[in-house]
mmCIF file of C-alpha atoms in Angstrom:
data_model
loop_
_atom_site.group_PDB
_atom_site.id
_atom_site.type_symbol
_atom_site.label_atom_id
_atom_site.label_comp_id
_atom_site.label_asym_id
_atom_site.label_seq_id
_atom_site.Cartn_x
_atom_site.Cartn_y
_atom_site.Cartn_z
ATOM 1 C CA MET A 155 187.373 -72.170 24.065
ATOM 2 C CA ASP A 156 186.047 -74.060 27.442
ATOM 3 C CA LEU A 157 186.613 -72.922 30.961
ATOM 4 C CA THR A 158 190.040 -73.839 30.838
ATOM 5 C CA ASP A 159 191.089 -71.838 27.849
ATOM 6 C CA ARG A 160 189.239 -68.780 29.505
ATOM 7 C CA LYS A 161 191.123 -69.148 32.669
ATOM 8 C CA LEU A 162 194.290 -69.831 31.057
ATOM 9 C CA LEU A 163 193.506 -66.137 28.918
ATOM 10 C CA ASN A 164 192.996 -64.752 32.235
ATOM 11 C CA LEU A 165 195.889 -65.551 33.784
ATOM 12 C CA VAL A 166 198.121 -64.808 30.359
ATOM 13 C CA GLN A 167 196.408 -61.164 30.855
ATOM 14 C CA GLY A 168 197.919 -61.250 34.753
ATOM 15 C CA PRO A 169 201.375 -60.197 34.408
ATOM 16 C CA PHE A 170 203.170 -62.737 32.385
ATOM 17 C CA PRO A 171 205.624 -65.547 34.444
ATOM 18 C CA MET A 172 209.036 -64.412 33.402
ATOM 19 C CA VAL A 173 210.664 -67.918 35.153
ATOM 20 C CA GLN A 174 213.190 -70.120 32.692
ATOM 21 C CA ARG A 175 209.752 -72.549 32.084
ATOM 22 C CA PRO A 176 207.059 -70.148 31.414
ATOM 23 C CA TYR A 177 204.746 -72.337 30.468
ATOM 24 C CA GLN A 178 205.241 -74.847 33.027
ATOM 25 C CA ALA A 179 204.257 -72.333 35.652
ATOM 26 C CA LEU A 180 201.058 -71.972 33.737
ATOM 27 C CA ALA A 181 199.848 -75.384 34.047
ATOM 28 C CA GLN A 182 200.786 -75.560 37.169
ATOM 29 C CA GLU A 183 198.330 -73.047 38.038
ATOM 30 C CA LEU A 184 195.753 -74.809 36.193
ATOM 31 C CA ASP A 185 196.243 -78.655 36.630
ATOM 32 C CA SER A 186 197.403 -79.352 33.687
ATOM 33 C CA THR A 187 200.854 -80.000 31.640
ATOM 34 C CA GLU A 188 203.087 -77.443 29.622
ATOM 35 C CA GLN A 189 202.015 -79.589 26.522
ATOM 36 C CA ASP A 190 198.759 -79.180 27.255
ATOM 37 C CA ILE A 191 198.948 -75.144 27.952
ATOM 38 C CA ILE A 192 200.994 -74.787 24.580
ATOM 39 C CA ASP A 193 198.451 -76.927 22.649
ATOM 40 C CA ARG A 194 196.210 -74.780 24.042
ATOM 41 C CA LEU A 195 198.103 -70.839 23.153
ATOM 42 C CA THR A 196 198.387 -72.596 19.733
ATOM 43 C CA GLU A 197 195.703 -73.129 18.893
ATOM 44 C CA LEU A 198 193.815 -69.578 20.579
ATOM 45 C CA LYS A 199 196.626 -67.582 18.064
ATOM 46 C CA ARG A 200 195.601 -69.541 15.612
ATOM 47 C CA THR A 201 192.159 -68.657 15.441
ATOM 48 C CA ASN A 202 193.621 -65.129 15.887
ATOM 49 C CA VAL A 203 192.167 -65.445 20.205
ATOM 50 C CA LEU A 204 195.600 -64.284 21.524
ATOM 51 C CA ARG A 205 196.879 -61.523 19.884
ATOM 52 C CA GLN A 206 199.919 -61.585 20.978
ATOM 53 C CA ILE A 207 202.355 -62.026 24.505
ATOM 54 C CA SER A 208 205.324 -59.742 24.981
ATOM 55 C CA ALA A 209 205.880 -56.853 27.074
ATOM 56 C CA ILE A 210 203.949 -52.956 27.638
ATOM 57 C CA PHE A 211 206.093 -50.785 27.093
ATOM 58 C CA ASP A 212 205.629 -46.771 27.789
ATOM 59 C CA THR A 213 206.006 -44.739 25.456
ATOM 60 C CA ARG A 214 206.493 -41.498 26.350
ATOM 61 C CA ARG A 215 209.281 -42.816 28.398
ATOM 62 C CA LEU A 216 211.097 -43.878 26.110
ATOM 63 C CA GLY A 217 211.175 -40.454 24.333
ATOM 64 C CA TYR A 218 208.780 -41.522 21.584
ATOM 65 C CA LYS A 219 205.935 -38.396 21.173
ATOM 66 C CA THR A 220 202.325 -39.884 20.571
ATOM 67 C CA THR A 221 198.195 -39.182 20.353
ATOM 68 C CA LEU A 222 195.442 -39.393 19.593
ATOM 69 C CA VAL A 223 193.978 -38.594 16.019
ATOM 70 C CA ALA A 224 190.037 -38.184 13.950
ATOM 71 C CA MET A 225 190.522 -37.968 10.868
ATOM 72 C CA ALA A 226 186.935 -37.199 8.658
ATOM 73 C CA TYR A 227 186.356 -38.846 4.900
ATOM 74 C CA GLU A 228 184.010 -38.661 2.528
ATOM 75 C CA PRO A 229 182.381 -42.885 2.764
ATOM 76 C CA ASP A 230 184.435 -43.628 -0.535
ATOM 77 C CA GLN A 231 187.859 -42.514 0.705
ATOM 78 C CA LEU A 232 187.163 -43.718 4.022
ATOM 79 C CA HIS A 233 189.248 -47.922 3.594
ATOM 80 C CA GLN A 234 192.223 -45.552 1.064
ATOM 81 C CA GLY A 235 192.821 -43.064 3.901
ATOM 82 C CA ALA A 236 193.448 -45.665 6.328
ATOM 83 C CA MET A 237 195.711 -48.044 4.768
ATOM 84 C CA TYR A 238 197.045 -45.570 3.922
ATOM 85 C CA ILE A 239 197.817 -43.863 7.496
ATOM 86 C CA ASN A 240 198.177 -48.226 8.403
ATOM 87 C CA LYS A 241 201.223 -48.226 6.319
ATOM 88 C CA HIS A 242 203.193 -45.765 9.665
ATOM 89 C CA PRO A 243 205.198 -48.150 11.931
ATOM 90 C CA GLY A 244 203.954 -45.668 15.416
ATOM 91 C CA VAL A 245 200.155 -46.369 13.883
ATOM 92 C CA SER A 246 199.546 -48.986 16.871
ATOM 93 C CA HIS A 247 195.682 -48.930 16.864
ATOM 94 C CA ASN A 248 193.005 -47.626 13.778
ATOM 95 C CA TYR A 249 189.353 -47.745 13.521
ATOM 96 C CA ALA A 250 187.027 -46.872 11.913
ATOM 97 C CA ARG A 251 184.288 -45.598 14.208
ATOM 98 C CA GLU A 252 180.102 -44.480 13.414
ATOM 99 C CA GLY A 253 178.610 -41.463 15.885
ATOM 100 C CA SER A 254 180.320 -38.135 14.395
ATOM 101 C CA TYR A 255 181.675 -36.643 12.011
ATOM 102 C CA TYR A 256 185.146 -37.131 12.077
ATOM 103 C CA ASN A 257 184.962 -41.679 11.259
ATOM 104 C CA LEU A 258 188.292 -42.226 10.843
ATOM 105 C CA TRP A 259 190.253 -42.706 14.921
ATOM 106 C CA PHE A 260 194.149 -43.304 15.038
ATOM 107 C CA THR A 261 196.967 -43.644 17.681
ATOM 108 C CA VAL A 262 200.644 -42.861 15.886
ATOM 109 C CA ALA A 263 203.751 -41.605 17.499
ATOM 110 C CA VAL A 264 207.197 -41.070 16.258
ATOM 111 C CA PRO A 265 210.900 -41.008 18.193
ATOM 112 C CA PRO A 266 212.331 -38.443 19.084
ATOM 113 C CA GLU A 267 213.662 -36.850 16.085
ATOM 114 C CA GLN A 268 210.952 -37.014 13.987
ATOM 115 C CA ASP A 269 208.100 -34.290 14.068
ATOM 116 C CA LEU A 270 205.211 -35.613 15.224
ATOM 117 C CA VAL A 271 202.647 -32.778 13.963
ATOM 118 C CA ALA A 272 204.065 -32.727 9.937
ATOM 119 C CA THR A 273 204.189 -36.778 10.474
ATOM 120 C CA VAL A 274 200.156 -36.269 10.469
ATOM 121 C CA ASP A 275 199.667 -32.617 8.288
ATOM 122 C CA HIS A 276 201.265 -35.077 6.234
ATOM 123 C CA MET A 277 199.028 -38.266 6.212
ATOM 124 C CA ALA A 278 196.121 -36.288 5.930
ATOM 125 C CA LYS A 279 197.711 -33.888 2.983
ATOM 126 C CA ALA A 280 198.411 -36.913 1.308
ATOM 127 C CA THR A 281 194.907 -39.414 1.607
ATOM 128 C CA GLY A 282 192.798 -36.327 0.808
ATOM 129 C CA ALA A 283 191.518 -36.136 4.549
ATOM 130 C CA LEU A 284 188.681 -33.303 4.568
ATOM 131 C CA THR A 285 189.064 -32.185 8.161
ATOM 132 C CA SER A 286 192.476 -33.784 10.673
ATOM 133 C CA ARG A 287 192.299 -33.257 14.256
ATOM 134 C CA VAL A 288 195.492 -33.783 16.306
ATOM 135 C CA MET A 289 194.188 -34.575 20.163
ATOM 136 C CA PRO A 290 197.078 -35.291 22.308
ATOM 137 C CA THR A 291 196.361 -36.267 26.163
ATOM 138 C CA ILE A 292 195.867 -33.744 28.460
ATOM 139 C CA ARG A 293 195.619 -35.446 31.339
ATOM 140 C CA PHE A 294 195.121 -39.363 31.962
ATOM 141 C CA PHE A 295 193.738 -41.191 34.366
ATOM 142 C CA LYS A 296 193.639 -44.940 33.436
ATOM 143 C CA ILE A 297 194.872 -47.867 30.468
ATOM 144 C CA GLY A 298 194.810 -51.262 31.317
ATOM 145 C CA VAL A 299 192.986 -53.570 28.732
ATOM 146 C CA ASN A 300 191.747 -56.717 30.860
ATOM 147 C CA PHE A 301 189.141 -59.068 29.951
ATOM 148 C CA ASP A 302 187.490 -61.600 32.725
ATOM 149 C CA MET A 303 187.678 -64.192 30.187
ATOM 150 C CA VAL A 304 185.602 -66.203 31.994
ATOM 151 C CA GLU A 305 183.230 -64.313 33.562
ATOM 152 C CA LYS A 306 182.247 -62.482 30.329
ATOM 153 C CA LYS A 307 183.194 -59.311 31.443
ATOM 154 C CA GLY A 308 185.733 -56.132 31.292
ATOM 155 C CA SER A 309 187.903 -56.491 34.548
ATOM 156 C CA SER A 310 190.235 -53.505 33.677
ATOM 157 C CA PHE A 311 192.830 -53.012 36.049
ATOM 158 C CA ASP A 312 194.763 -49.088 36.366
ATOM 159 C CA TYR A 313 198.489 -49.591 35.142
ATOM 160 C CA ARG A 314 199.656 -46.323 35.144
ATOM 161 C CA PRO A 315 203.430 -46.226 36.024
ATOM 162 C CA ASP A 316 202.817 -45.203 39.733
ATOM 163 C CA SER A 317 199.857 -47.795 39.905
ATOM 164 C CA GLY A 318 201.951 -50.242 41.769
ATOM 165 C CA LYS A 319 202.031 -53.778 41.363
ATOM 166 C CA SER A 320 199.461 -54.893 38.932
ATOM 167 C CA GLY A 321 196.018 -56.057 39.533
ATOM 168 C CA GLU A 322 196.166 -53.181 42.011
ATOM 169 C CA SER A 323 193.890 -49.911 41.842
ATOM 170 C CA LYS A 324 195.812 -46.833 42.130
ATOM 171 C CA ILE A 325 193.613 -43.966 40.518
ATOM 172 C CA SER A 326 194.661 -41.267 39.511
ATOM 173 C CA SER A 327 195.007 -38.106 37.566
ATOM 174 C CA GLU A 328 198.494 -37.144 36.245
ATOM 175 C CA LYS A 329 198.416 -34.109 33.699
ATOM 176 C CA ALA A 330 200.578 -34.466 29.808
ATOM 177 C CA ASP A 331 203.035 -30.828 31.950
ATOM 178 C CA SER A 332 203.646 -34.084 34.880
ATOM 179 C CA ALA A 333 207.191 -33.825 34.647
ATOM 180 C CA ASP A 334 207.151 -37.062 36.064
ATOM 181 C CA TRP A 335 204.504 -38.533 33.814
ATOM 182 C CA ASN A 336 205.299 -37.232 31.182
ATOM 183 C CA LYS A 337 210.003 -36.784 31.115
ATOM 184 C CA ALA A 338 211.668 -39.277 28.473
ATOM 185 C CA VAL A 339 213.735 -41.877 30.643
ATOM 186 C CA PRO A 340 217.549 -42.133 29.849
ATOM 187 C CA LEU A 341 217.779 -45.250 28.314
ATOM 188 C CA THR A 342 221.996 -47.000 26.992
ATOM 189 C CA ASP A 343 222.515 -49.380 24.409
ATOM 190 C CA THR A 344 221.951 -52.110 26.681
ATOM 191 C CA ASP A 345 218.572 -50.690 27.050
ATOM 192 C CA LYS A 346 217.479 -50.953 24.235
ATOM 193 C CA GLY A 347 218.592 -53.837 23.106
ATOM 194 C CA ALA A 348 216.603 -54.935 25.611
ATOM 195 C CA ILE A 349 213.424 -53.254 24.752
ATOM 196 C CA ARG A 350 213.447 -54.546 20.981
ATOM 197 C CA GLU A 351 213.510 -58.651 22.518
ATOM 198 C CA LEU A 352 211.337 -58.120 25.031
ATOM 199 C CA GLN A 353 208.667 -56.383 22.747
ATOM 200 C CA GLU A 354 208.663 -58.978 20.236
ATOM 201 C CA ASP A 355 205.889 -61.461 20.680
ATOM 202 C CA LEU A 356 207.259 -64.677 22.543
ATOM 203 C CA GLU A 357 207.609 -68.242 21.098
ATOM 204 C CA LEU A 358 205.304 -70.986 22.101
ATOM 205 C CA ILE A 359 208.240 -73.413 23.385
ATOM 206 C CA PRO A 360 209.124 -74.822 26.573
ATOM 207 C CA GLN A 361 211.983 -72.433 27.059
ATOM 208 C CA PRO A 362 211.493 -69.381 25.245
ATOM 209 C CA PHE A 363 213.529 -66.549 26.692
ATOM 210 C CA ASP A 364 216.728 -68.984 26.515
ATOM 211 C CA ASP A 365 217.573 -67.618 22.609
ATOM 212 C CA MET A 366 215.749 -63.697 23.511
ATOM 213 C CA ALA A 367 218.511 -63.519 26.051
ATOM 214 C CA SER A 368 221.784 -65.495 24.140
ATOM 215 C CA ARG A 369 221.221 -62.710 21.603
ATOM 216 C CA LEU A 370 221.874 -60.308 24.301
ATOM 217 C CA GLY A 371 224.901 -62.216 25.052
ATOM 218 C CA ILE A 372 222.921 -62.688 28.898
ATOM 219 C CA ASP A 373 222.148 -65.209 30.930
ATOM 220 C CA THR A 374 217.915 -65.388 32.032
ATOM 221 C CA ASP A 375 218.275 -64.183 35.023
ATOM 222 C CA GLN A 376 219.948 -60.882 33.854
ATOM 223 C CA LEU A 377 217.101 -60.797 30.815
ATOM 224 C CA PHE A 378 214.863 -60.984 34.103
ATOM 225 C CA ALA A 379 216.467 -59.099 36.244
ATOM 226 C CA MET A 380 216.768 -55.980 33.545
ATOM 227 C CA ALA A 381 212.666 -56.348 32.963
ATOM 228 C CA ALA A 382 212.077 -56.175 36.714
ATOM 229 C CA ASP A 383 214.260 -53.254 36.765
ATOM 230 C CA PHE A 384 213.006 -51.985 33.067
ATOM 231 C CA GLN A 385 209.229 -52.223 35.910
ATOM 232 C CA GLU A 386 211.201 -50.313 38.772
ATOM 233 C CA ARG A 387 212.340 -47.861 36.399
ATOM 234 C CA LYS A 388 208.647 -47.367 35.387
ATOM 235 C CA PHE A 389 209.269 -47.976 31.971
ATOM 236 C CA MET A 390 208.023 -50.838 30.761
ATOM 237 C CA ARG A 391 204.625 -51.565 32.714
ATOM 238 C CA ARG A 392 204.070 -55.388 32.490
ATOM 239 C CA TYR A 393 204.263 -58.614 30.215
ATOM 240 C CA SER A 394 201.904 -59.814 29.335
ATOM 241 C CA ALA A 395 199.600 -61.342 26.799
ATOM 242 C CA VAL A 396 196.579 -59.003 24.886
ATOM 243 C CA LEU A 397 194.160 -60.654 22.744
ATOM 244 C CA HIS A 398 191.235 -59.869 19.397
ATOM 245 C CA HIS A 399 188.772 -58.700 22.039
ATOM 246 C CA ARG A 400 186.323 -59.241 19.273
ATOM 247 C CA ARG A 401 188.111 -62.590 19.181
ATOM 248 C CA SER A 402 187.562 -62.797 22.232
ATOM 249 C CA GLY A 403 183.664 -62.993 22.174
ATOM 250 C CA PHE A 404 183.745 -58.875 23.442
ATOM 251 C CA SER A 405 181.934 -58.051 20.347
ATOM 252 C CA ALA A 406 181.064 -54.241 20.782
ATOM 253 C CA ASN A 407 183.278 -51.743 21.877
ATOM 254 C CA ALA A 408 182.703 -48.076 22.204
ATOM 255 C CA MET A 409 184.844 -45.103 22.398
ATOM 256 C CA ILE A 410 182.372 -42.966 24.884
ATOM 257 C CA VAL A 411 183.566 -38.483 24.623
ATOM 258 C CA TRP A 412 182.458 -36.858 27.334
ATOM 259 C CA GLN A 413 181.144 -32.639 27.751
ATOM 260 C CA VAL A 414 182.873 -31.882 30.932
ATOM 261 C CA PRO A 415 183.291 -28.404 33.008
ATOM 262 C CA PRO A 416 186.442 -27.478 33.122
ATOM 263 C CA GLU A 417 185.939 -27.336 37.087
ATOM 264 C CA ARG A 418 185.062 -30.916 37.130
ATOM 265 C CA SER A 419 188.016 -32.478 35.200
ATOM 266 C CA GLU A 420 190.065 -34.420 37.531
ATOM 267 C CA GLU A 421 187.436 -35.155 39.982
ATOM 268 C CA VAL A 422 184.904 -36.261 36.996
ATOM 269 C CA GLY A 423 187.852 -38.387 34.707
ATOM 270 C CA MET A 424 188.534 -40.270 38.546
ATOM 271 C CA THR A 425 185.793 -41.612 38.856
ATOM 272 C CA MET A 426 185.349 -42.959 35.287
ATOM 273 C CA ALA A 427 188.937 -43.976 35.386
ATOM 274 C CA HIS A 428 186.896 -46.575 38.533
ATOM 275 C CA HIS A 429 184.666 -48.494 36.452
ATOM 276 C CA LYS A 430 185.562 -51.726 35.439
ATOM 277 C CA ALA A 431 184.606 -51.306 32.485
ATOM 278 C CA VAL A 432 186.946 -48.606 31.553
ATOM 279 C CA THR A 433 190.182 -49.750 29.553
ATOM 280 C CA HIS A 434 191.496 -46.246 29.600
ATOM 281 C CA CYS A 435 190.746 -42.682 30.216
ATOM 282 C CA TYR A 436 191.847 -39.353 29.293
ATOM 283 C CA GLU A 437 191.638 -35.526 29.159
ATOM 284 C CA ARG A 438 192.098 -33.805 25.731
ATOM 285 C CA PRO A 439 191.987 -31.047 23.996
ATOM 286 C CA THR A 440 188.852 -29.806 22.492
ATOM 287 C CA PHE A 441 187.758 -27.542 18.777
ATOM 288 C CA PRO A 442 185.095 -25.573 17.727
ATOM 289 C CA ASP A 443 183.494 -28.672 16.052
ATOM 290 C CA TRP A 444 184.039 -30.627 18.912
ATOM 291 C CA PRO A 445 183.200 -29.996 23.070
ATOM 292 C CA TYR A 446 183.914 -33.274 24.280
ATOM 293 C CA THR A 447 187.146 -33.311 27.302
ATOM 294 C CA HIS A 448 187.987 -36.432 28.537
ATOM 295 C CA PHE A 449 187.613 -39.838 26.832
ATOM 296 C CA THR A 450 186.497 -43.342 27.622
ATOM 297 C CA MET A 451 186.837 -47.290 25.837
ATOM 298 C CA VAL A 452 184.809 -49.392 27.085
ATOM 299 C CA HIS A 453 184.468 -53.067 25.430
ATOM 300 C CA ALA A 454 181.655 -55.313 25.800
ATOM 301 C CA THR A 455 179.446 -58.477 24.311
ATOM 302 C CA SER A 456 176.699 -56.396 22.801
ATOM 303 C CA GLN A 457 176.183 -52.914 21.963
ATOM 304 C CA ASP A 458 173.195 -52.856 24.393
ATOM 305 C CA GLY A 459 176.550 -53.347 27.433
ATOM 306 C CA CYS A 460 178.696 -50.464 26.399
ATOM 307 C CA GLU A 461 174.986 -48.478 26.529
ATOM 308 C CA GLU A 462 174.408 -49.972 30.224
ATOM 309 C CA ILE A 463 178.727 -49.580 31.002
ATOM 310 C CA GLY A 464 177.686 -45.161 29.315
ATOM 311 C CA ASN A 465 174.470 -45.138 31.814
ATOM 312 C CA GLU A 466 176.140 -46.105 34.704
ATOM 313 C CA ILE A 467 179.267 -44.429 34.331
ATOM 314 C CA SER A 468 176.580 -40.986 33.610
ATOM 315 C CA GLN A 469 175.094 -42.578 36.439
ATOM 316 C CA ALA A 470 178.467 -42.232 38.704
ATOM 317 C CA THR A 471 179.264 -38.201 37.490
ATOM 318 C CA GLY A 472 176.401 -36.886 36.690
ATOM 319 C CA ILE A 473 177.856 -36.279 33.262
ATOM 320 C CA THR A 474 175.072 -36.075 30.458
ATOM 321 C CA ASP A 475 176.513 -35.258 27.873
ATOM 322 C CA ARG A 476 177.802 -37.711 25.471
ATOM 323 C CA MET A 477 178.254 -39.564 22.327
ATOM 324 C CA MET A 478 179.372 -43.246 22.251
ATOM 325 C CA LEU A 479 181.477 -43.560 18.713
ATOM 326 C CA TYR A 480 181.499 -47.846 18.006
ATOM 327 C CA SER A 481 183.573 -49.009 15.856
ATOM 328 C CA SER A 482 183.437 -50.711 12.313
ATOM 329 C CA ARG A 483 185.937 -51.465 11.165
ATOM 330 C CA GLU A 484 189.537 -52.573 12.801
ATOM 331 C CA TYR A 485 192.608 -51.737 10.842
ATOM 332 C CA LYS A 486 195.480 -51.920 12.674
ATOM 333 C CA LYS A 487 195.910 -53.034 16.401
ATOM 334 C CA THR A 488 199.425 -53.668 17.571
ATOM 335 C CA ARG A 489 202.151 -52.940 19.815
ATOM 336 C CA VAL A 490 204.016 -50.466 19.244
ATOM 337 C CA ARG A 491 207.615 -51.491 18.433
ATOM 338 C CA TYR A 492 211.007 -49.982 19.500
ATOM 339 C CA PHE A 493 214.084 -49.123 18.414
ATOM 340 C CA VAL A 494 213.967 -50.061 15.134
ATOM 341 C CA ASP A 495 214.873 -48.427 11.892
ATOM 342 C CA GLU A 496 211.227 -48.767 9.579
ATOM 343 C CA TYR A 497 210.884 -44.940 11.489
ATOM 344 C CA ALA A 498 213.766 -43.847 9.611
ATOM 345 C CA GLN A 499 212.646 -45.587 6.342
ATOM 346 C CA TYR A 500 209.253 -44.367 6.233
ATOM 347 C CA GLN A 501 210.429 -40.809 6.960
ATOM 348 C CA ASP A 502 212.561 -41.711 3.568
ATOM 349 C CA SER A 503 209.782 -42.712 1.903
ATOM 350 C CA GLN A 504 207.231 -39.340 3.217
ATOM 351 C CA ASP A 505 210.086 -36.945 1.898
ATOM 352 C CA ALA A 506 210.518 -38.816 -1.052
ATOM 353 C CA GLU A 507 206.787 -38.272 -1.574
ATOM 354 C CA SER A 508 206.601 -35.084 -0.480
ATOM 355 C CA GLU A 509 209.412 -33.666 -2.830
ATOM 356 C CA LYS A 510 207.436 -35.599 -5.779
ATOM 357 C CA ALA A 511 204.454 -33.682 -4.941
ATOM 358 C CA SER A 512 206.328 -30.628 -5.205
ATOM 359 C CA LEU A 513 208.305 -30.974 -8.540
ATOM 360 C CA ALA A 514 204.944 -31.820 -10.321
ATOM 361 C CA GLN A 515 203.539 -28.261 -8.905
ATOM 362 C CA ASP A 516 206.059 -26.343 -10.635
#
């Protein structure tokens, strides 16, 4: 990647220009041409530096139920278990991690009519997991993955629904039982149709929004107005690119888990979230074998860089009891797709598996 590539990647991670000719708009920012920008993005996608350009939605506000899950496997069963879990359409992130008894960590979402805990229980049983822990969000401080490709360091924003314009930092905490944060937004069939279009990877052609609008039976200005309305209604966070952090030069990522006293939960979480290298910050439940309450995700160009970030957070908060859980393998990383048939198909296959197992026992 040359400097123009890096500047381009910085731009597409911010609010992507939702205009009729977005690549021309990006070209003007970089004193380039529309075709050069398309060619550069095509090559960045071919080399898997650029994953996807699409809308990012708030899972809970769309009515979906979601959680982080930790599972423990025997080493020789880990890969097979991870590949089975990948089949679920709501699994967006799935990593093997080193540093604790739990060696597989993934996030899963299910539609409103499906049972999230039953889904996880089925996964654990079907894959022979030794232990499974469902770790939903108790308190939410920050989510916003951004990398400064020019300076080669994390530069995350706060993209919570009430954080203002993208790029404006406004850190505050929200509990999971908050009526505002955790409440599903009423959606029309028209809304759902637009969500299905906006969540797909944007084509690398001069006018990529035209076909999207045509399939919805509207023009592009109406499509852009709908996207703005979705952000105003706080169930669409932004429209932007996602990078492959390893291919982008950020070869190390760590989930740092912290043991924080209950009386300091909010104060410490807010301090953690203010660190620019922290892309995600949550409070989650504890278990008899798991005393860690706060989870921070960090990325760096090396493990030493992650350790340095952990030390900075520790110094800022005074919290020293922590574990660094490094990813050793990425099994899946994608954006959740909403209002698609795959969820019902997976549920049918899960029911069929359960019935087959029950008959075998009989």
